[in-house]
PDB file of C-alpha atoms in Angstrom:
ATOM      1  CA  MET U 212      86.298 110.496 103.465  1.00 90.00           C
ATOM      2  CA  GLU U 213      89.051 107.206 102.292  1.00 94.00           C
ATOM      3  CA  ILE U 214      87.302 105.707  98.521  1.00 97.00           C
ATOM      4  CA  GLU U 215      89.623 102.932  96.846  1.00 97.00           C
ATOM      5  CA  ARG U 216      89.840  99.664  95.379  1.00 98.00           C
ATOM      6  CA  LYS U 217      91.436  96.674  96.176  1.00 98.00           C
ATOM      7  CA  PHE U 218      93.090  94.312  93.912  1.00 98.00           C
ATOM      8  CA  LEU U 219      95.362  90.774  94.473  1.00 98.00           C
ATOM      9  CA  ILE U 220      98.516  90.619  92.021  1.00 97.00           C
ATOM     10  CA  GLU U 221     100.040  87.705  90.989  1.00 90.00           C
ATOM     11  CA  LYS U 222     102.927  89.056  88.879  1.00 91.00           C
ATOM     12  CA  LEU U 223     104.694  92.162  90.055  1.00 94.00           C
ATOM     13  CA  PRO U 224     105.628  94.613  87.890  1.00 90.00           C
ATOM     14  CA  LYS U 225     109.375  94.698  86.059  1.00 87.00           C
ATOM     15  CA  ASP U 226     110.072  97.872  87.099  1.00 90.00           C
ATOM     16  CA  LEU U 227     109.590  98.119  90.665  1.00 94.00           C
ATOM     17  CA  GLY U 228     112.888  98.696  91.787  1.00 92.00           C
ATOM     18  CA  GLN U 229     112.683 102.309  90.725  1.00 95.00           C
ATOM     19  CA  TYR U 230     109.702 103.265  93.170  1.00 96.00           C
ATOM     20  CA  PRO U 231     110.010 104.261  97.027  1.00 95.00           C
ATOM     21  CA  VAL U 232     109.288 101.359  99.218  1.00 97.00           C
ATOM     22  CA  TRP U 233     108.091 102.044 103.057  1.00 98.00           C
ATOM     23  CA  CYS U 234     108.240  99.254 105.879  1.00 98.00           C
ATOM     24  CA  LEU U 235     104.736  99.198 107.174  1.00 98.00           C
ATOM     25  CA  GLU U 236     103.924  97.645 110.961  1.00 98.00           C
ATOM     26  CA  GLN U 237     100.595  97.496 111.841  1.00 98.00           C
ATOM     27  CA  ALA U 238      98.319  96.212 114.745  1.00 98.00           C
ATOM     28  CA  TYR U 239      94.699  96.140 115.505  1.00 97.00           C
ATOM     29  CA  LEU U 240      93.051  97.329 118.615  1.00 97.00           C
ATOM     30  CA  CYS U 241      89.535  96.552 117.860  1.00 94.00           C
ATOM     31  CA  ARG U 242      88.062  95.935 114.506  1.00 93.00           C
ATOM     32  CA  GLU U 243      84.509  97.381 114.916  1.00 91.00           C
ATOM     33  CA  PRO U 244      85.386 100.089 114.473  1.00 93.00           C
ATOM     34  CA  VAL U 245      88.481  99.097 112.832  1.00 96.00           C
ATOM     35  CA  ILE U 246      91.251 100.959 115.863  1.00 97.00           C
ATOM     36  CA  ARG U 247      94.875 100.473 114.113  1.00 98.00           C
ATOM     37  CA  VAL U 248      98.020 101.455 115.095  1.00 98.00           C
ATOM     38  CA  ARG U 249     100.899 101.463 112.574  1.00 98.00           C
ATOM     39  CA  LYS U 250     104.984 102.387 111.704  1.00 98.00           C
ATOM     40  CA  GLU U 251     106.201 103.766 108.742  1.00 98.00           C
ATOM     41  CA  GLU U 252     109.534 103.580 107.922  1.00 98.00           C
ATOM     42  CA  TYR U 253     110.991 105.776 104.867  1.00 96.00           C
ATOM     43  CA  LYS U 254     114.693 105.753 104.712  1.00 92.00           C
ATOM     44  CA  GLU U 255     116.062 107.672 108.137  1.00 92.00           C
ATOM     45  CA  LYS U 256     111.898 108.504 108.687  1.00 96.00           C
ATOM     46  CA  LYS U 257     109.504 106.913 111.289  1.00 97.00           C
ATOM     47  CA  GLU U 258     106.195 107.744 111.646  1.00 98.00           C
ATOM     48  CA  PHE U 259     103.303 106.317 113.778  1.00 98.00           C
ATOM     49  CA  ILE U 260      99.984 106.931 113.172  1.00 98.00           C
ATOM     50  CA  LEU U 261      96.397 105.791 114.947  1.00 98.00           C
ATOM     51  CA  THR U 262      93.843 105.250 112.316  1.00 98.00           C
ATOM     52  CA  TYR U 263      89.846 104.728 112.825  1.00 97.00           C
ATOM     53  CA  LYS U 264      88.094 103.548 109.944  1.00 95.00           C
ATOM     54  CA  SER U 265      84.292 103.183 109.913  1.00 94.00           C
ATOM     55  CA  ASP U 266      82.686 100.332 108.493  1.00 90.00           C
ATOM     56  CA  GLY U 267      82.381 100.064 104.718  1.00 91.00           C
ATOM     57  CA  LEU U 268      84.174  98.183 101.856  1.00 90.00           C
ATOM     58  CA  MET U 269      84.829 100.763  99.125  1.00 93.00           C
ATOM     59  CA  GLU U 270      84.189 104.203 100.956  1.00 93.00           C
ATOM     60  CA  ARG U 271      84.405 104.905 104.472  1.00 94.00           C
ATOM     61  CA  GLU U 272      85.336 107.506 107.082  1.00 95.00           C
ATOM     62  CA  GLU U 273      89.299 107.338 107.983  1.00 95.00           C
ATOM     63  CA  TYR U 274      90.765 109.712 110.719  1.00 97.00           C
ATOM     64  CA  ASN U 275      94.421 109.523 111.156  1.00 97.00           C
ATOM     65  CA  LEU U 276      95.911 110.684 114.286  1.00 98.00           C
ATOM     66  CA  PRO U 277      99.745 110.927 115.149  1.00 98.00           C
ATOM     67  CA  LEU U 278     101.671 108.964 117.992  1.00 98.00           C
ATOM     68  CA  THR U 279     105.025 108.834 119.517  1.00 98.00           C
ATOM     69  CA  GLN U 280     107.085 105.932 119.417  1.00 98.00           C
ATOM     70  CA  GLU U 281     106.268 105.185 123.160  1.00 98.00           C
ATOM     71  CA  SER U 282     102.638 105.648 122.766  1.00 98.00           C
ATOM     72  CA  TYR U 283     102.677 103.098 119.437  1.00 98.00           C
ATOM     73  CA  LEU U 284     104.604 100.231 121.722  1.00 98.00           C
ATOM     74  CA  HIS U 285     102.053 100.750 124.125  1.00 98.00           C
ATOM     75  CA  LEU U 286      99.137 100.183 122.247  1.00 98.00           C
ATOM     76  CA  LYS U 287     100.973  97.322 119.885  1.00 98.00           C
ATOM     77  CA  ALA U 288     101.162  95.831 122.818  1.00 97.00           C
ATOM     78  CA  LYS U 289      97.745  95.404 122.845  1.00 96.00           C
ATOM     79  CA  ALA U 290      96.904  94.081 119.767  1.00 95.00           C
ATOM     80  CA  ASP U 291      94.120  91.920 118.825  1.00 93.00           C
ATOM     81  CA  GLY U 292      95.610  89.191 116.805  1.00 93.00           C
ATOM     82  CA  LYS U 293      99.479  89.257 114.445  1.00 96.00           C
ATOM     83  CA  VAL U 294     101.229  92.314 114.133  1.00 97.00           C
ATOM     84  CA  ILE U 295     101.217  92.775 110.059  1.00 98.00           C
ATOM     85  CA  THR U 296     104.646  93.742 108.248  1.00 98.00           C
ATOM     86  CA  LYS U 297     104.601  94.423 104.601  1.00 98.00           C
ATOM     87  CA  LYS U 298     106.859  96.523 102.395  1.00 98.00           C
ATOM     88  CA  ARG U 299     104.489  99.205 100.386  1.00 98.00           C
ATOM     89  CA  TYR U 300     105.670 100.582  97.228  1.00 98.00           C
ATOM     90  CA  ARG U 301     104.116 103.854  95.727  1.00 97.00           C
ATOM     91  CA  ILE U 302     103.579 103.557  92.113  1.00 97.00           C
ATOM     92  CA  PRO U 303     102.543 107.089  90.025  1.00 96.00           C
ATOM     93  CA  GLU U 304      99.313 105.659  87.978  1.00 95.00           C
ATOM     94  CA  LYS U 305      97.213 107.952  85.914  1.00 90.00           C
ATOM     95  CA  SER U 306      95.014 110.751  86.496  1.00 89.00           C
ATOM     96  CA  SER U 307      97.035 111.628  89.153  1.00 94.00           C
ATOM     97  CA  LEU U 308      96.430 108.779  91.167  1.00 97.00           C
ATOM     98  CA  MET U 309      98.184 106.165  93.019  1.00 97.00           C
ATOM     99  CA  ILE U 310      98.776 102.687  93.069  1.00 98.00           C
ATOM    100  CA  GLU U 311      99.805 101.378  96.442  1.00 98.00           C
ATOM    101  CA  LEU U 312     101.665  97.905  96.018  1.00 98.00           C
ATOM    102  CA  ASP U 313     101.844  95.517  99.294  1.00 98.00           C
ATOM    103  CA  ILE U 314     103.644  92.851  99.740  1.00 98.00           C
ATOM    104  CA  PHE U 315     103.251  91.139 102.862  1.00 98.00           C
ATOM    105  CA  GLU U 316     105.981  89.568 104.787  1.00 98.00           C
ATOM    106  CA  GLY U 317     105.669  86.568 108.212  1.00 95.00           C
ATOM    107  CA  ASP U 318     102.737  85.039 108.490  1.00 93.00           C
ATOM    108  CA  LEU U 319     101.219  86.188 105.203  1.00 97.00           C
ATOM    109  CA  GLU U 320     104.292  86.190 102.665  1.00 96.00           C
ATOM    110  CA  GLY U 321     103.202  85.370  99.413  1.00 96.00           C
ATOM    111  CA  LEU U 322     100.188  88.055  98.929  1.00 98.00           C
ATOM    112  CA  ILE U 323     100.824  90.696  97.198  1.00 98.00           C
ATOM    113  CA  MET U 324      98.371  93.475  96.717  1.00 98.00           C
ATOM    114  CA  ALA U 325      97.347  96.980  95.384  1.00 98.00           C
ATOM    115  CA  GLU U 326      94.957  99.523  96.684  1.00 98.00           C
ATOM    116  CA  VAL U 327      94.008 102.790  94.176  1.00 98.00           C
ATOM    117  CA  GLU U 328      92.450 105.612  96.322  1.00 97.00           C
ATOM    118  CA  PHE U 329      90.400 107.991  94.430  1.00 97.00           C
ATOM    119  CA  PRO U 330      89.038 111.600  94.766  1.00 96.00           C
ATOM    120  CA  ASP U 331      85.253 110.258  94.292  1.00 96.00           C
ATOM    121  CA  LYS U 332      82.774 107.657  93.553  1.00 96.00           C
ATOM    122  CA  GLU U 333      82.210 108.169  89.823  1.00 96.00           C
ATOM    123  CA  THR U 334      86.465 108.526  89.401  1.00 96.00           C
ATOM    124  CA  ALA U 335      86.487 104.833  91.354  1.00 97.00           C
ATOM    125  CA  ASN U 336      83.681 103.602  89.648  1.00 97.00           C
ATOM    126  CA  ALA U 337      85.196 104.477  85.877  1.00 96.00           C
ATOM    127  CA  TYR U 338      88.902 103.500  86.536  1.00 97.00           C
ATOM    128  CA  ARG U 339      90.784 100.334  84.734  1.00 96.00           C
ATOM    129  CA  PRO U 340      92.916  98.920  86.508  1.00 96.00           C
ATOM    130  CA  PRO U 341      96.892  98.042  84.499  1.00 95.00           C
ATOM    131  CA  GLU U 342      97.108  94.281  83.137  1.00 93.00           C
ATOM    132  CA  TRP U 343      99.411  93.288  85.493  1.00 95.00           C
ATOM    133  CA  PHE U 344      96.614  93.665  88.547  1.00 97.00           C
ATOM    134  CA  GLY U 345      94.800  90.555  89.175  1.00 97.00           C
ATOM    135  CA  LYS U 346      91.186  89.992  90.962  1.00 98.00           C
ATOM    136  CA  GLU U 347      89.649  92.444  92.212  1.00 98.00           C
ATOM    137  CA  VAL U 348      88.435  92.127  96.370  1.00 98.00           C
ATOM    138  CA  THR U 349      87.393  95.550  96.775  1.00 97.00           C
ATOM    139  CA  PHE U 350      83.844  93.955  98.288  1.00 96.00           C
ATOM    140  CA  ASP U 351      85.407  90.910 100.061  1.00 96.00           C
ATOM    141  CA  LYS U 352      85.998  91.520 103.636  1.00 93.00           C
ATOM    142  CA  THR U 353      88.474  89.060 104.043  1.00 94.00           C
ATOM    143  CA  TYR U 354      91.188  91.292 102.557  1.00 96.00           C
ATOM    144  CA  HIS U 355      90.769  93.678 104.838  1.00 94.00           C
ATOM    145  CA  ASN U 356      93.669  94.064 106.959  1.00 95.00           C
ATOM    146  CA  SER U 357      91.727  93.690 110.008  1.00 94.00           C
ATOM    147  CA  ASN U 358      90.617  90.528 109.003  1.00 94.00           C
ATOM    148  CA  LEU U 359      93.847  89.207 107.586  1.00 95.00           C
ATOM    149  CA  SER U 360      95.749  90.305 111.151  1.00 96.00           C
ATOM    150  CA  LYS U 361      93.270  87.661 112.896  1.00 91.00           C
ATOM    151  CA  GLY U 362      95.150  84.766 110.897  1.00 68.00           C
ATOM    152  CA  LYS U 363      94.577  81.199 109.868  1.00 57.00           C
ATOM    153  CA  GLU U 364      91.027  80.497 112.045  1.00 47.00           C
TER     154      GLU U 364
END
């Protein structure tokens, strides 16, 4: 079960350069349910992942399966919509939580979002975001990456 809250970011933290950054590329094969393929690059390491996500906003089922690079490229070619590219910074947060700060590239350049995953619903509901977080968009499906991949309609 994935439990997360999402926020728009207008102003980046000053110390961003001290945190590790991943380069992500992801494509959506289906939106209901969400089926995604993703390439994650960190330094010299590359991982390829197939993800299934059920319907939901703050809470939803999520399953990840490893892919080979060949399988990833084959499935990516079948994407429904645009391939999303972004830089992801992982920033430690209070209470052993982690902020995943996504800076989108390409067609979505200028969009910056932060996600925080939680161990349970109570912790998610009690969370108070840092002051540099902007508007919360957890309950707005417009900001699901699967919808962002549709491009401008």
